[in-house]
Structure formats: C-alpha cells, structure tokens
Short mmCIF file of C-alpha atoms in Angstrom, two decimals:
data_model
loop_
_atom_site.label_atom_id
_atom_site.label_comp_id
_atom_site.label_asym_id
_atom_site.label_seq_id
_atom_site.Cartn_x
_atom_site.Cartn_y
_atom_site.Cartn_z
CA MET A 289 77.73 122.92 93.74
CA PRO A 290 81.11 122.24 92.05
CA SER A 291 82.79 121.85 95.61
CA VAL A 292 80.69 118.49 96.21
CA ILE A 293 80.89 117.22 92.58
CA VAL A 294 83.88 114.75 92.24
CA ASP A 295 83.06 114.24 88.52
CA SER A 296 80.40 114.26 86.15
CA ALA A 297 80.21 112.81 82.68
CA ILE A 298 77.88 111.36 79.79
CA TYR A 299 79.06 107.55 78.80
CA ARG A 300 77.93 106.42 75.26
CA ASP A 301 78.99 103.07 74.12
CA GLY A 302 81.51 102.93 76.27
CA ARG A 303 82.93 106.26 75.76
CA ARG A 304 83.12 109.44 78.18
CA ALA A 305 81.98 112.85 77.40
CA GLU A 306 82.24 115.87 79.34
CA CYS A 307 78.73 117.26 80.30
CA ALA A 308 77.47 120.83 81.47
CA THR A 309 76.55 121.50 85.03
CA ASP A 310 73.10 121.61 83.71
CA PHE A 311 72.00 118.36 84.75
CA SER A 312 68.44 118.24 83.67
CA ARG A 313 69.75 119.00 79.74
CA ALA A 314 72.27 116.46 80.57
CA LEU A 315 70.13 113.76 81.56
CA GLU A 316 67.59 114.79 78.89
CA GLU A 317 70.57 114.46 76.40
CA ALA A 318 71.47 111.09 77.27
CA ARG A 319 68.20 109.73 77.49
CA ALA A 320 67.59 111.12 73.81
CA LYS A 321 70.72 108.95 72.91
CA GLY A 322 69.27 105.88 74.06
CA ASP A 323 72.57 103.94 74.26
CA ALA A 324 74.19 106.59 76.92
CA PHE A 325 73.87 107.76 80.59
CA LEU A 326 74.98 110.34 83.16
CA TRP A 327 77.23 109.45 86.07
CA LEU A 328 77.41 112.27 88.63
CA GLY A 329 79.80 111.37 91.63
CA MET A 330 79.64 113.76 94.99
CA HIS A 331 81.24 113.85 98.28
CA GLU A 332 79.56 114.56 101.37
CA PRO A 333 76.81 117.18 100.24
CA THR A 334 74.65 119.20 102.09
CA GLU A 335 70.79 119.31 101.95
CA GLU A 336 70.79 122.35 100.09
CA GLU A 337 73.68 121.37 97.93
CA PHE A 338 71.99 118.12 97.28
CA ALA A 339 68.28 119.65 96.55
CA LEU A 340 68.97 120.35 92.65
CA VAL A 341 70.28 116.89 92.29
CA ARG A 342 67.27 115.69 94.01
CA SER A 343 64.71 117.38 91.92
CA GLU A 344 66.43 116.77 88.52
CA PHE A 345 67.03 113.11 89.13
CA GLY A 346 63.59 112.74 90.69
CA LEU A 347 65.18 110.88 93.52
CA HIS A 348 63.04 109.50 96.59
CA PRO A 349 63.24 111.78 99.43
CA LEU A 350 63.51 108.77 102.01
CA ALA A 351 66.75 107.61 100.08
CA VAL A 352 68.06 111.23 99.69
CA GLU A 353 67.56 111.63 103.55
CA ASP A 354 69.86 108.45 104.10
CA ALA A 355 72.22 109.68 101.48
CA LEU A 356 72.68 113.18 103.49
CA LYS A 357 72.56 111.42 107.19
CA ALA A 358 74.77 108.64 106.44
CA HIS A 359 75.72 106.25 109.14
CA GLN A 360 73.34 103.82 107.38
CA ARG A 361 73.59 99.83 107.28
CA PRO A 362 74.44 98.59 103.71
CA LYS A 363 71.16 97.90 102.15
CA LEU A 364 69.42 98.11 98.65
CA GLU A 365 65.92 99.70 98.06
CA VAL A 366 63.80 99.44 95.22
CA TYR A 367 61.54 102.37 94.09
CA ASP A 368 59.28 103.34 91.11
CA ASP A 369 61.79 105.29 89.56
CA SER A 370 65.05 104.40 90.89
CA LEU A 371 67.23 102.02 92.78
CA PHE A 372 68.84 103.03 96.26
CA MET A 373 72.00 101.25 97.66
CA VAL A 374 74.20 101.50 100.26
CA LEU A 375 77.67 100.07 100.80
CA LYS A 376 80.47 100.60 103.77
CA PRO A 377 83.85 100.63 102.16
CA ILE A 378 86.41 99.50 104.74
CA THR A 379 90.14 100.44 105.24
CA TYR A 380 92.59 99.08 107.84
CA ASP A 381 95.35 101.03 109.27
CA ASP A 382 98.23 98.27 110.12
CA GLU A 383 100.17 100.58 112.30
CA ALA A 384 97.30 101.87 114.45
CA ALA A 385 95.44 98.47 114.27
CA THR A 386 91.86 100.28 113.30
CA VAL A 387 89.05 99.50 110.96
CA THR A 388 87.75 102.87 109.34
CA ALA A 389 84.37 102.31 107.61
CA SER A 390 83.22 105.13 105.21
CA GLU A 391 79.69 104.82 102.95
CA VAL A 392 78.47 104.76 99.35
CA MET A 393 75.27 105.58 98.36
CA VAL A 394 74.57 104.85 94.80
CA PHE A 395 71.17 106.11 93.08
CA LEU A 396 70.30 104.15 89.47
CA GLY A 397 67.98 104.75 87.69
CA ASP A 398 66.84 105.73 83.90
CA ALA A 399 69.79 106.41 82.03
CA PHE A 400 71.56 108.01 85.42
CA VAL A 401 74.02 107.11 88.20
CA VAL A 402 74.11 109.34 90.96
CA THR A 403 77.14 108.38 93.60
CA VAL A 404 77.66 109.82 97.31
CA ARG A 405 80.36 109.58 99.12
CA HIS A 406 81.05 110.04 102.75
CA GLY A 407 84.35 109.41 104.38
CA GLU A 408 87.55 109.17 102.74
CA ALA A 409 87.71 105.58 102.34
CA SER A 410 86.50 105.06 98.79
CA PRO A 411 86.80 103.10 95.68
CA LEU A 412 85.03 105.37 93.32
CA ALA A 413 87.70 107.14 91.37
CA ALA A 414 89.72 103.88 90.86
CA VAL A 415 86.40 102.36 89.89
CA ARG A 416 85.50 105.00 87.36
CA ARG A 417 89.03 105.09 85.78
CA ARG A 418 88.98 100.97 85.69
CA LEU A 419 85.60 101.33 83.65
CA GLU A 420 86.82 104.02 81.02
CA GLU A 421 89.48 101.81 80.30
CA HIS A 422 87.15 98.53 79.82
CA ARG A 423 84.03 100.14 77.73
CA GLU A 424 82.96 96.90 77.05
CA ILE A 425 81.52 97.06 80.50
CA LEU A 426 80.45 100.37 80.36
CA ARG A 427 78.29 99.83 77.48
CA HIS A 428 76.06 97.77 79.73
CA GLY A 429 74.59 100.89 81.25
CA PRO A 430 74.26 101.83 84.80
CA GLY A 431 74.02 98.58 86.25
CA ALA A 432 77.51 98.03 84.92
CA VAL A 433 78.61 100.86 87.32
CA LEU A 434 76.52 99.44 90.36
CA TYR A 435 78.24 96.05 89.79
CA ALA A 436 81.79 97.82 89.54
CA VAL A 437 81.26 99.58 92.80
CA CYS A 438 80.24 96.79 94.46
CA ASP A 439 83.07 94.44 93.21
CA ALA A 440 85.49 97.05 93.99
CA VAL A 441 84.16 96.93 98.05
CA VAL A 442 83.71 93.63 98.15
CA ASP A 443 87.30 92.89 96.81
CA HIS A 444 88.72 95.10 99.49
CA TYR A 445 87.14 93.46 101.87
CA ILE A 446 89.00 90.29 101.38
CA GLU A 447 92.27 92.25 101.72
CA VAL A 448 91.34 93.53 104.74
CA ALA A 449 90.45 90.54 106.17
CA ALA A 450 93.81 88.86 105.09
CA GLU A 451 95.60 91.72 106.46
CA LEU A 452 93.76 90.97 109.93
CA GLN A 453 94.47 87.20 109.84
CA LEU A 454 98.28 88.33 109.79
CA ASP A 455 97.72 90.45 112.57
CA LEU A 456 95.75 88.23 114.31
CA GLU A 457 98.25 85.48 114.21
CA GLU A 458 100.81 87.43 115.76
CA LEU A 459 98.53 88.44 118.50
CA GLU A 460 97.88 84.53 118.85
CA ALA A 461 101.91 84.00 119.03
CA GLU A 462 102.27 86.95 121.62
CA VAL A 463 99.36 85.41 123.66
CA PHE A 464 100.95 81.85 123.84
CA ALA A 465 104.52 83.03 123.74
CA PRO A 466 106.60 81.38 126.67
CA VAL A 467 108.05 84.69 127.96
CA ARG A 468 105.36 86.22 130.52
CA ARG A 469 103.78 89.28 129.41
CA ASP A 470 101.46 91.92 131.44
CA THR A 471 98.28 90.36 131.21
CA LYS A 472 96.20 93.55 131.54
CA ASN A 473 97.40 94.89 128.01
CA THR A 474 97.11 91.73 126.41
CA ALA A 475 93.89 91.53 127.37
CA ALA A 476 93.25 95.15 126.16
CA GLU A 477 94.54 94.46 123.20
CA ILE A 478 92.78 91.27 122.54
CA TYR A 479 89.46 93.22 123.35
CA ALA A 480 90.21 96.09 121.08
CA PHE A 481 90.85 93.97 118.31
CA LYS A 482 87.46 92.32 118.66
CA ARG A 483 86.05 95.58 118.41
CA GLU A 484 87.60 96.13 115.28
CA VAL A 485 86.34 93.16 113.66
CA LEU A 486 82.96 93.92 114.90
CA GLU A 487 83.47 96.87 113.08
CA PHE A 488 84.13 95.28 109.64
CA ARG A 489 81.48 92.68 110.43
CA ARG A 490 78.85 95.52 110.51
CA ALA A 491 79.69 96.24 106.81
CA THR A 492 80.10 93.02 105.66
CA GLY A 493 77.11 91.00 106.87
CA PRO A 494 74.12 93.04 106.07
CA LEU A 495 75.66 93.50 102.47
CA ALA A 496 74.56 89.66 101.78
CA ALA A 497 70.68 90.26 101.38
CA PRO A 498 70.99 92.85 98.77
CA MET A 499 73.67 91.19 96.71
CA THR A 500 70.96 88.07 96.87
CA LEU A 501 68.41 90.79 95.33
CA LEU A 502 70.35 91.54 92.78
CA GLN A 503 70.87 88.30 91.70
CA ASN A 504 67.13 87.39 91.09
CA PRO A 505 65.30 88.30 87.64
CA GLY A 506 62.87 91.44 87.53
CA VAL A 507 65.21 94.10 89.46
CA PRO A 508 64.50 97.54 87.57
CA PHE A 509 67.58 99.20 86.14
CA VAL A 510 69.75 96.10 85.79
CA HIS A 511 70.31 94.05 83.09
CA ASP A 512 69.34 90.20 83.25
CA HIS A 513 73.00 89.82 82.02
CA ALA A 514 74.28 91.43 85.02
CA ARG A 515 72.84 88.84 87.21
CA PRO A 516 76.08 86.53 86.92
CA PHE A 517 78.52 89.06 87.55
CA PHE A 518 76.49 90.23 90.92
CA ARG A 519 76.60 86.26 91.75
CA ASP A 520 80.28 86.49 91.62
CA VAL A 521 80.34 89.62 93.95
CA ASP A 522 78.15 87.49 96.20
CA ASP A 523 80.77 84.64 95.99
CA HIS A 524 83.33 86.86 97.45
CA LEU A 525 81.28 88.47 99.92
CA THR A 526 80.61 84.97 101.20
CA ARG A 527 84.20 84.56 101.64
CA ALA A 528 84.82 87.89 103.17
CA ASN A 529 82.14 86.93 105.51
CA GLU A 530 83.35 83.57 106.77
CA SER A 531 86.54 85.30 106.93
CA VAL A 532 85.21 87.76 109.56
CA GLU A 533 83.17 85.10 111.29
CA GLY A 534 86.60 83.04 111.60
CA LEU A 535 88.40 85.94 112.82
CA ASP A 536 85.62 86.80 115.37
CA ARG A 537 85.55 82.70 116.66
CA LEU A 538 89.27 83.10 116.74
CA LEU A 539 89.25 86.29 118.83
CA SER A 540 86.99 84.46 121.27
CA ASP A 541 88.95 81.32 121.78
CA ILE A 542 92.39 83.45 122.30
CA LEU A 543 90.61 85.47 125.26
CA SER A 544 89.27 82.36 126.74
CA ALA A 545 92.77 80.97 126.37
CA HIS A 546 94.07 84.00 127.86
CA LEU A 547 91.91 84.02 130.53
CA ALA A 548 92.71 80.43 131.53
CA GLN A 549 96.13 81.39 131.29
CA MET A 550 95.53 83.94 133.90
CA GLY A 551 93.62 81.51 136.18
CA VAL A 552 96.51 79.11 136.00
CA ARG A 553 99.31 81.71 136.52
CA GLN A 554 97.32 83.15 139.83
CA ASN A 555 96.93 79.48 141.14
CA ASP A 556 100.65 78.80 140.72
CA ASP A 557 101.13 82.09 142.57
CA MET A 558 98.99 81.00 145.47
CA ARG A 559 100.91 77.70 145.29
CA LYS A 560 104.11 79.53 145.54
CA ILE A 561 103.02 81.98 148.40
CA SER A 562 101.53 78.86 150.15
CA ALA A 563 104.61 76.68 149.88
CA TRP A 564 106.87 79.88 150.92
CA ALA A 565 104.13 80.53 153.88
CA ALA A 566 104.43 76.75 154.83
CA LEU A 567 108.24 76.79 154.99
CA ALA A 568 108.06 80.27 157.13
CA ALA A 569 105.22 78.82 159.63
CA VAL A 570 107.64 75.77 161.14
CA PRO A 571 110.25 77.35 162.64
CA THR A 572 108.01 80.40 163.76
CA LEU A 573 105.90 77.50 165.31
CA ILE A 574 108.94 75.97 167.14
CA ALA A 575 110.23 79.49 167.83
CA GLY A 576 106.92 80.55 169.19
CA ILE A 577 106.56 77.33 171.35
CA TYR A 578 110.47 77.56 172.91
CA GLY A 579 109.31 81.19 173.27
CA MET A 580 106.81 80.67 175.81
CA ASN A 581 107.81 81.40 179.76
CA PHE A 582 107.49 78.12 181.53
CA ASP A 583 109.56 76.04 183.72
CA TYR A 584 109.12 72.85 182.30
CA MET A 585 109.87 72.59 178.67
CA PRO A 586 111.09 69.54 176.71
CA GLU A 587 114.94 69.59 177.00
CA LEU A 588 115.22 73.52 178.76
CA LYS A 589 118.24 72.24 180.57
CA TRP A 590 119.87 69.98 178.57
CA HIS A 591 122.87 72.06 176.82
CA LEU A 592 122.26 70.58 173.61
CA GLY A 593 118.84 71.52 173.10
CA TYR A 594 119.43 74.72 171.03
CA PRO A 595 121.29 73.35 168.58
CA THR A 596 118.86 70.22 168.31
CA VAL A 597 116.02 72.35 167.77
CA LEU A 598 117.81 74.32 165.03
CA LEU A 599 118.80 71.13 163.11
CA VAL A 600 115.12 69.98 163.42
CA MET A 601 113.94 73.13 161.81
CA VAL A 602 116.77 72.98 158.96
CA ILE A 603 115.66 69.24 158.53
CA ILE A 604 112.35 70.26 158.18
CA GLU A 605 112.71 73.34 156.16
CA VAL A 606 114.84 71.37 153.66
CA SER A 607 112.53 68.50 153.53
CA LEU A 608 109.47 70.34 152.77
CA TYR A 609 111.38 72.75 150.15
CA ARG A 610 112.35 69.28 148.40
CA LEU A 611 108.58 68.10 148.52
CA PHE A 612 107.21 71.55 147.31
CA LYS A 613 110.04 71.79 144.55
CA ARG A 614 109.44 68.30 143.56
CA ARG A 615 105.62 68.76 142.79
CA GLY A 616 106.33 72.11 140.80
CA TRP A 617 105.07 74.43 143.94
CA LEU A 618 108.58 76.50 143.80
#
C-alpha cells in the first residue's frame, strides 16, 4: 500500500496534520472534529491495493472500477455518499510536438478527498503545496480541493493551447513559404499536428458539462460559496475550448490550402512538360516528314533546302519559346 500512496494528511482549519495509515481511524478523527477532512493521494493503484480504500471510504463500485481502469472521458458522477470526477491533465512536448494526456480521478465525500492519478502529467503535488500555503482556501473543506484541482488542470490547458498556437504559426509559415518544400513531409506534419489537437480536444470538450453541473446549487459535498469559483474555472475552460476549436479550424484551412498548392504546382508542372513537349514536337514533325522516302518532296532538289528547313525550325522554336515564356508556362 505505501508504494501507491503519494501523500495523506488531515486538514483542520486549513492546517496540515499527518495521519496514520489506518484510514478508518483517520476518517473518524476528521469527522469527529467537524471542521477537518482527510486527503489521500494515490498513484496507479491495483485493485488489491485499492480494496482497503474502497471499503474504508465506502466508495461506489462503479466509480472504483473507472478509477482503476482509467482511459475515461472527463465526467462528474453523483452518488448517494460521494462525488466522482475525472479530469485529463495535458502536457505538450515541444521538441517532439506531441500532446500527452494523463488522468486524475477525484472522490469527494463526507470529510474526505481521495485522488487517484494515472500517468505522469499531474498537477496534484503542486496543488497540494499551493493549498497548504493558502489556508483560507483549505478551510472550505473537500470542495476546495476539487476546485483547486480543476483550476490547475484547466489553467494548464490554456498554457498548452498557447504553445500549440505558436507551433501552428510556424507550421503555417512553412506551408506558405516561397521556397518549395517536400509536399509529402508537409502533409504528414499537418496531419500529425491535427491528431495532437484532437487529443487535446478529447480532454477539454467533455469537461464542459461537469463544470456546468458544479455551478448548480444542490451538488452534494460542494458548498454554495464555491459555485462562483467553479464558474471562474468554467470561463477558463471556455477559453481553452475556443482555442482548441480555433486551432482545429485553422489546421483544416492550412491543410486545404496545402492541397490546393499541390494542385497548382502539379498544373504548373504539367504546363511546363506540355510546353517542352510542344517545342520538341515541331522539329520532330518536320524532320519526320523530310525523312520519308519520296521522290517528289518540296524543295528536295534545292541546294538551300536543308538550311532553309533548319531556319524554319529555329524560328518556330524561338516563337513558341517566347510565347510559352510570356504566358508563364516556362
């Protein structure tokens, strides 16, 4: 058990107090004090490791199943004796241009908070430190922890969206650069970026409904005074969702523009090929005619016929070259 427990403590009046590993006694102690709650943090527990927590805190089996299996969509579920919320923190590797999502599950109940983390990208340690420095927030109980976790996750969404925007601007500049690039690599890069934005969208989009629900009155274990704070988080989430939608639309426009550029370049190449083929066809045609074995050919017996035909070929070639050059085919 200790290997999966990241941190555990009882908070009373915003002050931290260490608790024993006997969670049942610690929870009774927190409830007995009235103004205290237990916060238990865990990292990727197995079913056996989580069994004690499940029994001691009376967690709903469906919520426990989701917390153990992970790979859940962001959501909020209300049970008789607890709340269960899933969030997906996001990290962005600028070097590899990849978006990675982890998961944070929060159980909220009478005088307890249990957080379960899956993956490496998690703000929980920083959230706990920040809350311990601001005791006035911790005094509001378990709901304050839920707000702080949501606020940290959503604020990081905005930071990641800003980083993606910068990289997208660089990609856009490359696509519309005057110097020609390998179109295969460009198309693959745009498509890969679009997949990363989609991964980001899977984390931010479904979270809108839970944040709206937390603003409504009557949500258990969340004090009415906390609703304005969740409204603020929802505003930030709306900004993040708008940024993600803007990135997705812009990527689609860039991909369409890139495909249009490829079509224009292919047409330009075909024009050039056709122009050079026309230039090669004229002397080939004339030479082919005079190469036929007939006795009666125009100017066949004329001693200036050969240079005259060459001169005609040159005049036609120069005329066609100037015509194609003026029209931009060459």
